[in-house]
Amino acid sequence: EAFVDRQKKMAKKRVMLLADDAARLRVVDENPQAILVSDTLPLRANLSVIENITVVLQFRTNSYLGEANDSAWRLLTQAGYTACSEQRDPDLTYEERFVTKLMRAIVLRPPVILIDRPAVLLADSNYPVFLNKLLLKLDANFDQCWILDYAWNAPLYNNRV
């Protein structure tokens, strides 16, 4: 039963190995309903991690500060990243910065989250393993998550995701 549950959870995650930048940009363009997690969408440097997540809910869904803060805190707790909640962008590790960007996407409950070129976002990390563990922790909070990576990185994903 645990194996079946894990298989269902992992069906929500899709790794798309693309030939080049044109193919990657085509996927982004063809999915306007998706929320992008990308190096081209920086965090607000003057805001803490929790504020970066909360501000998205406040402005996109008109949520009250307390409600938005509770949602952000719940996600950070599930991911295991509450320790960095008061830090600002310059003080974050690659993983903490990525988690914050992912949380900004998750709180909006889009039909699809696109993680664009995780090697750029998670430099010096074994990012397929990191993503797998993180997305399993957060599984109940998103519908679909597509990881956009290049075909030449396929060996990194073998037997790991």
Short mmCIF file of C-alpha atoms in Angstrom, two decimals:
data_model
loop_
_atom_site.label_atom_id
_atom_site.label_comp_id
_atom_site.label_asym_id
_atom_site.label_seq_id
_atom_site.Cartn_x
_atom_site.Cartn_y
_atom_site.Cartn_z
CA GLU A 1 0.00 0.00 0.00
CA ALA A 2 2.85 2.43 0.78
CA PHE A 3 4.38 1.67 -2.63
CA VAL A 4 1.11 2.47 -4.42
CA ASP A 5 0.75 5.72 -2.46
CA ARG A 6 4.31 6.73 -3.41
CA GLN A 7 3.62 5.95 -7.08
CA LYS A 8 0.50 8.17 -7.04
CA LYS A 9 2.47 11.01 -5.48
CA MET A 10 5.26 10.72 -8.00
CA ALA A 11 2.76 10.74 -10.89
CA LYS A 12 2.17 14.41 -10.04
CA LYS A 13 5.79 15.16 -10.86
CA ARG A 14 7.00 15.06 -14.45
CA VAL A 15 10.54 15.51 -15.69
CA MET A 16 10.62 16.97 -19.19
CA LEU A 17 14.01 16.49 -20.83
CA LEU A 18 14.23 18.99 -23.65
CA ALA A 19 16.64 19.27 -26.57
CA ASP A 20 17.42 22.97 -26.33
CA ASP A 21 16.35 26.42 -25.19
CA ALA A 22 13.78 26.76 -27.96
CA ALA A 23 11.99 23.62 -26.79
CA ARG A 24 12.13 24.79 -23.18
CA LEU A 25 10.70 28.20 -24.02
CA ARG A 26 7.98 26.56 -26.13
CA VAL A 27 6.79 24.55 -23.11
CA VAL A 28 6.68 27.72 -21.01
CA ASP A 29 4.82 29.66 -23.71
CA GLU A 30 2.31 26.85 -24.34
CA ASN A 31 1.34 26.70 -20.65
CA PRO A 32 0.19 30.19 -19.63
CA GLN A 33 -1.84 28.68 -16.78
CA ALA A 34 1.37 27.46 -15.15
CA ILE A 35 3.42 29.28 -12.53
CA LEU A 36 7.13 29.44 -13.24
CA VAL A 37 9.92 28.80 -10.72
CA SER A 38 12.94 30.28 -12.44
CA ASP A 39 16.18 32.17 -12.00
CA THR A 40 14.58 34.96 -14.05
CA LEU A 41 12.02 35.58 -11.29
CA PRO A 42 14.07 36.79 -8.31
CA LEU A 43 12.97 37.14 -4.73
CA ARG A 44 12.32 40.59 -3.32
CA ALA A 45 15.66 41.33 -1.66
CA ASN A 46 14.10 43.67 0.91
CA LEU A 47 11.69 40.98 2.15
CA SER A 48 12.32 37.93 4.32
CA VAL A 49 11.50 34.41 3.14
CA ILE A 50 8.11 34.42 4.90
CA GLU A 51 7.32 37.89 3.53
CA ASN A 52 8.25 36.83 -0.03
CA ILE A 53 5.70 34.04 0.18
CA THR A 54 3.06 36.04 2.06
CA VAL A 55 3.14 39.01 -0.31
CA VAL A 56 2.15 36.76 -3.23
CA LEU A 57 -0.99 35.64 -1.43
CA GLN A 58 -1.85 39.16 -0.33
CA PHE A 59 -1.62 40.68 -3.78
CA ARG A 60 -2.79 37.79 -5.95
CA THR A 61 -5.65 36.47 -3.81
CA ASN A 62 -6.37 39.49 -1.58
CA SER A 63 -5.67 37.41 1.54
CA TYR A 64 -5.35 39.00 4.94
CA LEU A 65 -1.82 39.22 6.32
CA GLY A 66 -2.46 36.75 9.15
CA GLU A 67 -4.08 34.19 6.86
CA ALA A 68 -1.31 34.54 4.25
CA ASN A 69 1.36 34.26 6.94
CA ASP A 70 -0.25 31.08 8.33
CA SER A 71 -0.29 29.51 4.85
CA ALA A 72 3.35 30.40 4.25
CA TRP A 73 4.40 29.09 7.67
CA ARG A 74 2.53 25.82 7.11
CA LEU A 75 4.38 25.24 3.83
CA LEU A 76 7.77 26.11 5.32
CA THR A 77 7.06 23.70 8.17
CA GLN A 78 6.13 20.88 5.80
CA ALA A 79 9.28 21.46 3.77
CA GLY A 80 11.46 21.71 6.89
CA TYR A 81 12.65 25.27 6.21
CA THR A 82 11.25 27.35 9.07
CA ALA A 83 14.76 28.21 10.29
CA CYS A 84 15.32 30.54 7.33
CA SER A 85 11.91 32.24 7.53
CA GLU A 86 13.29 35.62 8.68
CA GLN A 87 16.34 35.68 6.40
CA ARG A 88 16.56 37.85 3.30
CA ASP A 89 17.74 36.80 -0.15
CA PRO A 90 21.45 37.69 0.16
CA ASP A 91 21.76 35.44 3.23
CA LEU A 92 20.03 32.38 1.74
CA THR A 93 21.60 29.20 0.43
CA TYR A 94 20.67 28.00 -3.05
CA GLU A 95 18.28 25.48 -1.49
CA GLU A 96 16.59 28.04 0.76
CA ARG A 97 16.20 30.46 -2.15
CA PHE A 98 14.70 27.70 -4.30
CA VAL A 99 12.29 26.60 -1.56
CA THR A 100 11.10 30.20 -1.22
CA LYS A 101 10.49 30.49 -4.97
CA LEU A 102 8.68 27.15 -5.00
CA MET A 103 6.49 28.22 -2.07
CA ARG A 104 5.53 31.41 -3.93
CA ALA A 105 4.24 29.19 -6.73
CA ILE A 106 2.56 26.60 -4.52
CA VAL A 107 0.54 29.10 -2.47
CA LEU A 108 -1.35 30.12 -5.61
CA ARG A 109 -2.47 26.53 -6.31
CA PRO A 110 -1.90 26.69 -10.09
CA PRO A 111 -2.79 23.69 -12.25
CA VAL A 112 0.90 23.31 -13.12
CA ILE A 113 4.16 24.47 -11.56
CA LEU A 114 7.09 24.67 -13.99
CA ILE A 115 10.53 24.33 -12.42
CA ASP A 116 12.80 25.82 -15.06
CA ARG A 117 16.38 24.53 -15.33
CA PRO A 118 16.92 23.31 -11.77
CA ALA A 119 20.70 23.16 -12.27
CA VAL A 120 20.71 26.96 -12.53
CA LEU A 121 18.56 27.31 -9.41
CA LEU A 122 20.32 24.69 -7.33
CA ALA A 123 23.98 25.10 -8.17
CA ASP A 124 26.37 22.58 -6.62
CA SER A 125 23.45 20.36 -5.51
CA ASN A 126 22.37 16.87 -6.38
CA TYR A 127 19.19 18.56 -7.53
CA PRO A 128 17.22 15.51 -8.78
CA VAL A 129 17.41 13.95 -5.31
CA PHE A 130 16.74 17.28 -3.58
CA LEU A 131 13.70 17.96 -5.77
CA ASN A 132 12.35 14.47 -5.29
CA LYS A 133 12.49 14.69 -1.49
CA LEU A 134 11.10 18.22 -1.38
CA LEU A 135 8.20 17.53 -3.75
CA LEU A 136 7.26 14.40 -1.80
CA LYS A 137 7.03 16.49 1.39
CA LEU A 138 4.83 19.07 -0.35
CA ASP A 139 2.78 16.70 -2.49
CA ALA A 140 -0.60 17.57 -0.99
CA ASN A 141 -0.13 21.23 -1.91
CA PHE A 142 0.12 21.06 -5.69
CA ASP A 143 -1.61 19.35 -8.60
CA GLN A 144 1.18 18.98 -11.17
CA CYS A 145 4.86 19.90 -11.14
CA TRP A 146 6.92 19.72 -14.32
CA ILE A 147 10.68 19.92 -14.14
CA LEU A 148 12.12 21.42 -17.33
CA ASP A 149 15.66 20.25 -17.88
CA TYR A 150 17.92 19.55 -20.81
CA ALA A 151 18.21 16.10 -22.38
CA TRP A 152 21.93 15.94 -21.65
CA ASN A 153 21.11 15.88 -17.93
CA ALA A 154 19.05 12.67 -18.27
CA PRO A 155 21.71 10.52 -16.54
CA LEU A 156 21.28 12.61 -13.39
CA TYR A 157 17.66 11.49 -13.14
CA ASN A 158 18.18 7.77 -13.77
CA ASN A 159 16.98 5.74 -10.77
CA ARG A 160 16.70 8.87 -8.64
CA VAL A 161 13.27 10.33 -9.36
#
